[in-house]
mmCIF file of C-alpha atoms in Angstrom:
data_model
loop_
_atom_site.group_PDB
_atom_site.id
_atom_site.type_symbol
_atom_site.label_atom_id
_atom_site.label_comp_id
_atom_site.label_asym_id
_atom_site.label_seq_id
_atom_site.Cartn_x
_atom_site.Cartn_y
_atom_site.Cartn_z
ATOM 1 C CA LEU O 1 0.045 -0.116 0.114
ATOM 2 C CA ALA O 2 1.173 3.597 -0.885
ATOM 3 C CA LYS O 3 2.938 5.178 2.021
ATOM 4 C CA THR O 4 1.453 8.652 3.386
ATOM 5 C CA THR O 5 2.912 11.291 5.070
ATOM 6 C CA GLN O 6 0.907 13.984 7.067
ATOM 7 C CA PRO O 7 1.634 16.602 9.503
ATOM 8 C CA ILE O 8 1.845 15.511 13.154
ATOM 9 C CA SER O 9 -0.315 18.125 14.492
ATOM 10 C CA MET O 10 -2.334 21.334 13.760
ATOM 11 C CA ASP O 11 -3.826 24.040 15.671
ATOM 12 C CA SER O 12 -6.923 25.929 14.775
ATOM 13 C CA TYR O 13 -9.548 28.128 16.229
ATOM 14 C CA GLU O 14 -13.387 27.751 16.293
ATOM 15 C CA GLY O 15 -15.257 28.553 13.148
ATOM 16 C CA GLN O 16 -12.211 28.389 10.927
ATOM 17 C CA GLU O 17 -11.523 26.026 8.005
ATOM 18 C CA VAL O 18 -8.962 23.547 8.461
ATOM 19 C CA ASN O 19 -7.045 21.933 5.578
ATOM 20 C CA ILE O 20 -4.795 18.896 6.240
ATOM 21 C CA THR O 21 -2.632 17.717 3.322
ATOM 22 C CA CYS O 22 -1.501 14.028 2.982
ATOM 23 C CA SER O 23 1.372 13.185 0.612
ATOM 24 C CA HIS O 24 1.238 10.031 -1.203
ATOM 25 C CA ASN O 25 3.756 10.075 -4.102
ATOM 26 C CA ASN O 26 3.640 6.472 -4.761
ATOM 27 C CA ILE O 27 -0.037 6.255 -5.026
ATOM 28 C CA ALA O 28 -1.127 3.287 -7.481
ATOM 29 C CA THR O 29 -3.613 3.718 -10.342
ATOM 30 C CA ASN O 30 -6.112 1.599 -8.389
ATOM 31 C CA ASP O 31 -5.738 3.289 -5.080
ATOM 32 C CA TYR O 32 -8.310 5.205 -3.291
ATOM 33 C CA ILE O 33 -7.698 8.011 -0.799
ATOM 34 C CA THR O 34 -9.680 7.580 2.496
ATOM 35 C CA TRP O 35 -9.867 9.669 5.617
ATOM 36 C CA TYR O 36 -10.937 8.768 9.231
ATOM 37 C CA GLN O 37 -11.295 10.670 12.196
ATOM 38 C CA GLN O 38 -10.641 9.432 15.836
ATOM 39 C CA PHE O 39 -11.456 10.811 18.879
ATOM 40 C CA PRO O 40 -9.634 9.736 22.266
ATOM 41 C CA SER O 41 -10.507 6.265 23.395
ATOM 42 C CA GLN O 42 -13.083 5.727 20.410
ATOM 43 C CA GLY O 43 -12.800 3.903 17.375
ATOM 44 C CA PRO O 44 -11.794 5.495 14.087
ATOM 45 C CA ARG O 45 -14.858 7.254 12.263
ATOM 46 C CA PHE O 46 -14.756 6.832 8.295
ATOM 47 C CA ILE O 47 -15.114 10.465 6.990
ATOM 48 C CA ILE O 48 -14.799 10.577 3.239
ATOM 49 C CA GLN O 49 -13.217 8.726 0.375
ATOM 50 C CA GLY O 50 -12.071 9.822 -3.187
ATOM 51 C CA TYR O 51 -10.374 8.757 -6.331
ATOM 52 C CA LYS O 52 -9.717 12.150 -8.133
ATOM 53 C CA THR O 53 -10.717 15.847 -8.432
ATOM 54 C CA LYS O 54 -13.215 16.630 -5.466
ATOM 55 C CA VAL O 55 -15.629 15.111 -3.067
ATOM 56 C CA THR O 56 -17.751 16.808 -0.711
ATOM 57 C CA ASN O 57 -20.183 15.237 1.890
ATOM 58 C CA GLU O 58 -21.837 16.836 4.816
ATOM 59 C CA VAL O 59 -18.818 16.626 6.969
ATOM 60 C CA ALA O 60 -15.929 17.669 4.855
ATOM 61 C CA SER O 61 -14.383 17.846 1.456
ATOM 62 C CA LEU O 62 -11.571 16.127 -0.071
ATOM 63 C CA PHE O 63 -9.419 17.760 -2.698
ATOM 64 C CA ILE O 64 -7.214 15.599 -5.092
ATOM 65 C CA PRO O 65 -5.092 17.118 -7.701
ATOM 66 C CA ALA O 66 -4.648 15.595 -11.168
ATOM 67 C CA ASP O 67 -1.530 13.763 -10.278
ATOM 68 C CA ARG O 68 -2.938 12.419 -7.152
ATOM 69 C CA LYS O 69 0.416 12.355 -5.402
ATOM 70 C CA SER O 70 -1.394 14.512 -2.607
ATOM 71 C CA SER O 71 -4.841 15.213 -1.205
ATOM 72 C CA THR O 72 -6.324 17.786 1.260
ATOM 73 C CA LEU O 73 -8.814 17.077 3.591
ATOM 74 C CA SER O 74 -10.962 20.214 4.284
ATOM 75 C CA LEU O 75 -13.037 20.708 7.360
ATOM 76 C CA PRO O 76 -15.332 23.800 7.258
ATOM 77 C CA ARG O 77 -15.919 26.022 10.134
ATOM 78 C CA VAL O 78 -14.769 23.569 12.743
ATOM 79 C CA SER O 79 -15.958 23.573 16.402
ATOM 80 C CA LEU O 80 -14.182 22.229 19.350
ATOM 81 C CA SER O 81 -15.724 18.715 18.926
ATOM 82 C CA ASP O 82 -13.610 18.553 15.726
ATOM 83 C CA THR O 83 -10.586 18.081 17.954
ATOM 84 C CA ALA O 84 -9.301 14.591 16.990
ATOM 85 C CA VAL O 85 -6.804 12.819 15.308
ATOM 86 C CA TYR O 86 -7.135 12.676 11.405
ATOM 87 C CA TYR O 87 -5.915 9.511 9.320
ATOM 88 C CA CYS O 88 -5.193 9.830 5.695
ATOM 89 C CA LEU O 89 -5.118 6.074 3.930
ATOM 90 C CA VAL O 90 -4.273 5.048 0.680
ATOM 91 C CA GLY O 91 -4.945 1.945 -1.132
ATOM 92 C CA PRO O 92 -7.251 -0.245 -3.473
ATOM 93 C CA ARG O 93 -10.806 -0.566 -2.402
ATOM 94 C CA SER O 94 -10.713 -4.187 -3.081
ATOM 95 C CA ALA O 95 -7.898 -4.733 -0.427
ATOM 96 C CA GLY O 96 -10.465 -4.497 2.321
ATOM 97 C CA ASN O 97 -8.111 -6.445 4.645
ATOM 98 C CA LYS O 98 -5.249 -4.387 5.189
ATOM 99 C CA LEU O 99 -6.368 -1.086 5.806
ATOM 100 C CA THR O 100 -3.150 0.522 7.240
ATOM 101 C CA PHE O 101 -3.195 3.516 9.567
ATOM 102 C CA GLY O 102 -0.266 5.741 9.895
ATOM 103 C CA GLY O 103 0.374 8.211 12.699
ATOM 104 C CA GLY O 104 -2.369 10.703 11.717
ATOM 105 C CA THR O 105 -2.643 14.476 12.236
ATOM 106 C CA ARG O 106 -3.634 15.499 15.591
ATOM 107 C CA VAL O 107 -6.092 18.718 15.292
ATOM 108 C CA LEU O 108 -6.649 20.917 18.273
ATOM 109 C CA VAL O 109 -9.346 23.439 17.864
ATOM 110 C CA LYS O 110 -9.214 26.246 20.412
ATOM 111 C CA PRO O 111 -12.049 28.565 21.504
ATOM 112 C CA ASP F 1 -23.738 4.181 18.304
ATOM 113 C CA SER F 2 -21.880 2.774 15.319
ATOM 114 C CA GLY F 3 -23.680 -0.514 15.116
ATOM 115 C CA VAL F 4 -20.387 -2.679 16.026
ATOM 116 C CA THR F 5 -20.806 -3.757 19.706
ATOM 117 C CA GLN F 6 -17.397 -4.685 21.604
ATOM 118 C CA THR F 7 -17.614 -6.295 24.928
ATOM 119 C CA PRO F 8 -16.384 -6.095 27.566
ATOM 120 C CA LYS F 9 -15.368 -2.180 27.242
ATOM 121 C CA HIS F 10 -12.626 -2.618 30.105
ATOM 122 C CA LEU F 11 -10.673 -5.650 30.902
ATOM 123 C CA ILE F 12 -7.913 -5.885 33.629
ATOM 124 C CA THR F 13 -5.914 -9.197 33.893
ATOM 125 C CA ALA F 14 -2.749 -10.507 35.046
ATOM 126 C CA THR F 15 0.257 -11.474 33.204
ATOM 127 C CA GLY F 16 0.182 -14.990 31.743
ATOM 128 C CA GLN F 17 -3.910 -15.082 31.828
ATOM 129 C CA ARG F 18 -6.084 -15.459 28.786
ATOM 130 C CA VAL F 19 -8.873 -13.246 27.658
ATOM 131 C CA THR F 20 -11.487 -13.318 25.237
ATOM 132 C CA LEU F 21 -12.858 -10.252 23.431
ATOM 133 C CA ARG F 22 -16.007 -10.319 21.472
ATOM 134 C CA CYS F 23 -17.240 -8.304 18.684
ATOM 135 C CA SER F 24 -20.840 -8.102 17.033
ATOM 136 C CA PRO F 25 -20.765 -6.518 13.719
ATOM 137 C CA ARG F 26 -23.104 -3.995 12.234
ATOM 138 C CA SER F 27 -26.237 -5.756 10.808
ATOM 139 C CA GLY F 28 -25.378 -6.998 7.387
ATOM 140 C CA ASP F 29 -21.864 -6.607 7.400
ATOM 141 C CA LEU F 30 -19.993 -9.832 6.629
ATOM 142 C CA SER F 31 -16.263 -8.835 7.043
ATOM 143 C CA VAL F 32 -14.708 -8.494 10.772
ATOM 144 C CA TYR F 33 -11.380 -6.857 11.421
ATOM 145 C CA TRP F 34 -9.541 -6.711 14.449
ATOM 146 C CA TYR F 35 -7.034 -3.808 15.191
ATOM 147 C CA GLN F 36 -4.805 -3.080 18.266
ATOM 148 C CA GLN F 37 -3.938 0.458 19.366
ATOM 149 C CA SER F 38 -1.206 1.143 21.579
ATOM 150 C CA LEU F 39 0.593 4.366 22.540
ATOM 151 C CA ASP F 40 3.842 3.298 20.768
ATOM 152 C CA GLN F 41 2.568 1.288 17.917
ATOM 153 C CA GLY F 42 -0.430 3.352 16.597
ATOM 154 C CA LEU F 43 -3.335 1.378 14.985
ATOM 155 C CA GLN F 44 -2.137 -2.137 14.042
ATOM 156 C CA PHE F 45 -4.188 -4.558 11.801
ATOM 157 C CA LEU F 46 -4.408 -7.903 13.314
ATOM 158 C CA ILE F 47 -6.769 -10.151 11.416
ATOM 159 C CA GLN F 48 -9.800 -10.133 9.059
ATOM 160 C CA TYR F 49 -12.589 -12.597 8.598
ATOM 161 C CA TYR F 50 -15.148 -12.648 5.938
ATOM 162 C CA ASN F 51 -18.380 -14.690 6.516
ATOM 163 C CA GLY F 52 -16.586 -17.238 8.841
ATOM 164 C CA GLU F 53 -13.242 -17.364 7.072
ATOM 165 C CA GLU F 54 -9.870 -15.901 7.732
ATOM 166 C CA ARG F 55 -8.875 -13.565 4.872
ATOM 167 C CA ALA F 56 -5.841 -11.775 6.000
ATOM 168 C CA LYS F 57 -3.339 -11.748 8.776
ATOM 169 C CA GLY F 58 -1.363 -8.547 9.724
ATOM 170 C CA ASN F 59 0.656 -8.097 12.938
ATOM 171 C CA ILE F 60 -0.823 -10.793 15.187
ATOM 172 C CA LEU F 61 1.046 -12.595 17.506
ATOM 173 C CA GLU F 62 0.955 -16.574 17.632
ATOM 174 C CA ARG F 63 -0.503 -16.197 21.322
ATOM 175 C CA PHE F 64 -3.324 -14.431 19.771
ATOM 176 C CA SER F 65 -6.077 -16.068 17.771
ATOM 177 C CA ALA F 66 -9.479 -15.163 16.335
ATOM 178 C CA GLN F 67 -12.525 -16.832 14.851
ATOM 179 C CA GLN F 68 -15.828 -15.713 13.259
ATOM 180 C CA PHE F 69 -18.993 -17.766 14.149
ATOM 181 C CA PRO F 70 -21.863 -18.583 11.797
ATOM 182 C CA ASP F 71 -23.825 -15.824 13.192
ATOM 183 C CA LEU F 72 -21.107 -13.336 12.292
ATOM 184 C CA HIS F 73 -19.810 -12.455 15.604
ATOM 185 C CA SER F 74 -16.208 -12.742 16.191
ATOM 186 C CA GLU F 75 -13.912 -13.473 19.220
ATOM 187 C CA LEU F 76 -10.316 -12.538 19.888
ATOM 188 C CA ASN F 77 -8.454 -14.723 22.230
ATOM 189 C CA LEU F 78 -5.277 -13.493 23.710
ATOM 190 C CA SER F 79 -3.197 -15.781 25.871
ATOM 191 C CA SER F 80 -0.035 -15.790 27.889
ATOM 192 C CA LEU F 81 -0.871 -12.210 28.384
ATOM 193 C CA GLU F 82 2.261 -9.983 28.645
ATOM 194 C CA LEU F 83 2.409 -6.312 29.999
ATOM 195 C CA GLY F 84 3.103 -5.173 26.659
ATOM 196 C CA ASP F 85 -0.206 -6.417 25.429
ATOM 197 C CA SER F 86 -1.963 -3.668 27.255
ATOM 198 C CA ALA F 87 -3.721 -1.703 24.558
ATOM 199 C CA LEU F 88 -6.963 -0.845 23.138
ATOM 200 C CA TYR F 89 -8.549 -3.469 20.866
ATOM 201 C CA PHE F 90 -10.998 -2.364 18.025
ATOM 202 C CA CYS F 91 -13.134 -4.543 15.915
ATOM 203 C CA ALA F 92 -14.430 -3.010 12.834
ATOM 204 C CA SER F 93 -16.905 -4.527 10.156
ATOM 205 C CA SER F 94 -17.667 -3.857 6.666
ATOM 206 C CA VAL F 95 -20.120 -4.890 3.917
ATOM 207 C CA GLU F 96 -18.474 -7.719 1.911
ATOM 208 C CA LEU F 97 -14.633 -7.250 1.932
ATOM 209 C CA GLY F 98 -14.855 -3.551 2.275
ATOM 210 C CA GLN F 99 -14.230 -0.613 0.100
ATOM 211 C CA GLY F 100 -12.342 1.384 2.894
ATOM 212 C CA ASP F 101 -15.292 2.553 4.723
ATOM 213 C CA TYR F 102 -15.136 0.337 7.811
ATOM 214 C CA THR F 103 -17.154 0.686 10.859
ATOM 215 C CA PHE F 104 -15.448 0.562 14.122
ATOM 216 C CA GLY F 105 -16.650 -0.329 17.581
ATOM 217 C CA SER F 106 -15.719 1.651 20.623
ATOM 218 C CA GLY F 107 -13.032 -0.895 21.660
ATOM 219 C CA THR F 108 -12.124 -2.934 24.482
ATOM 220 C CA ARG F 109 -9.236 -1.574 26.742
ATOM 221 C CA LEU F 110 -7.032 -4.273 28.177
ATOM 222 C CA THR F 111 -4.836 -3.816 30.812
ATOM 223 C CA VAL F 112 -2.336 -6.492 31.846
ATOM 224 C CA VAL F 113 -0.855 -5.879 35.255
#
């Protein structure tokens, strides 16, 4: 599976937009990009998944440039409850069995 | 509530003992995955079952084993426990073999003393 690199931590303030960029230079043709959110002592929660261009749901947007070597998770107007660790994962959707989590990005939202 | 149920939520046991963690997947999901999360290792994939059959193994120790029963619930058995086995153990499930959108349970916190 493609290796990912994302910032260890980010600070933000309530109401701001948070953008977390993930690098995945060796992404394969059949790889998808998936983001998870994890609160302390809870299981990760699926946020969004995409292959190329832009994907948006009620929680976040995912921007993927044409070369797909990076992706950016955008969280609009964050609140204190968005404080969590965010994981970027890259792999084929058919893999199923080896969803590999890296270190994630610890986002702290301040009042 | 994610729909994935893990029991017990907390478990404290002594070194050398054996414990069983239980997971009931979300209704309709056929795949079950087990993950271990410790402070120094992050989230590590252990093993996957699909409709009762083992599909993949990750970094699972020989002291650990798992199975998925006909009703699709799964159990993770940890034996000869060591202090280093203290961690959060998560179960996740997905429809079929998964498309990357797993549903995780709230985990079992195991403390080995």
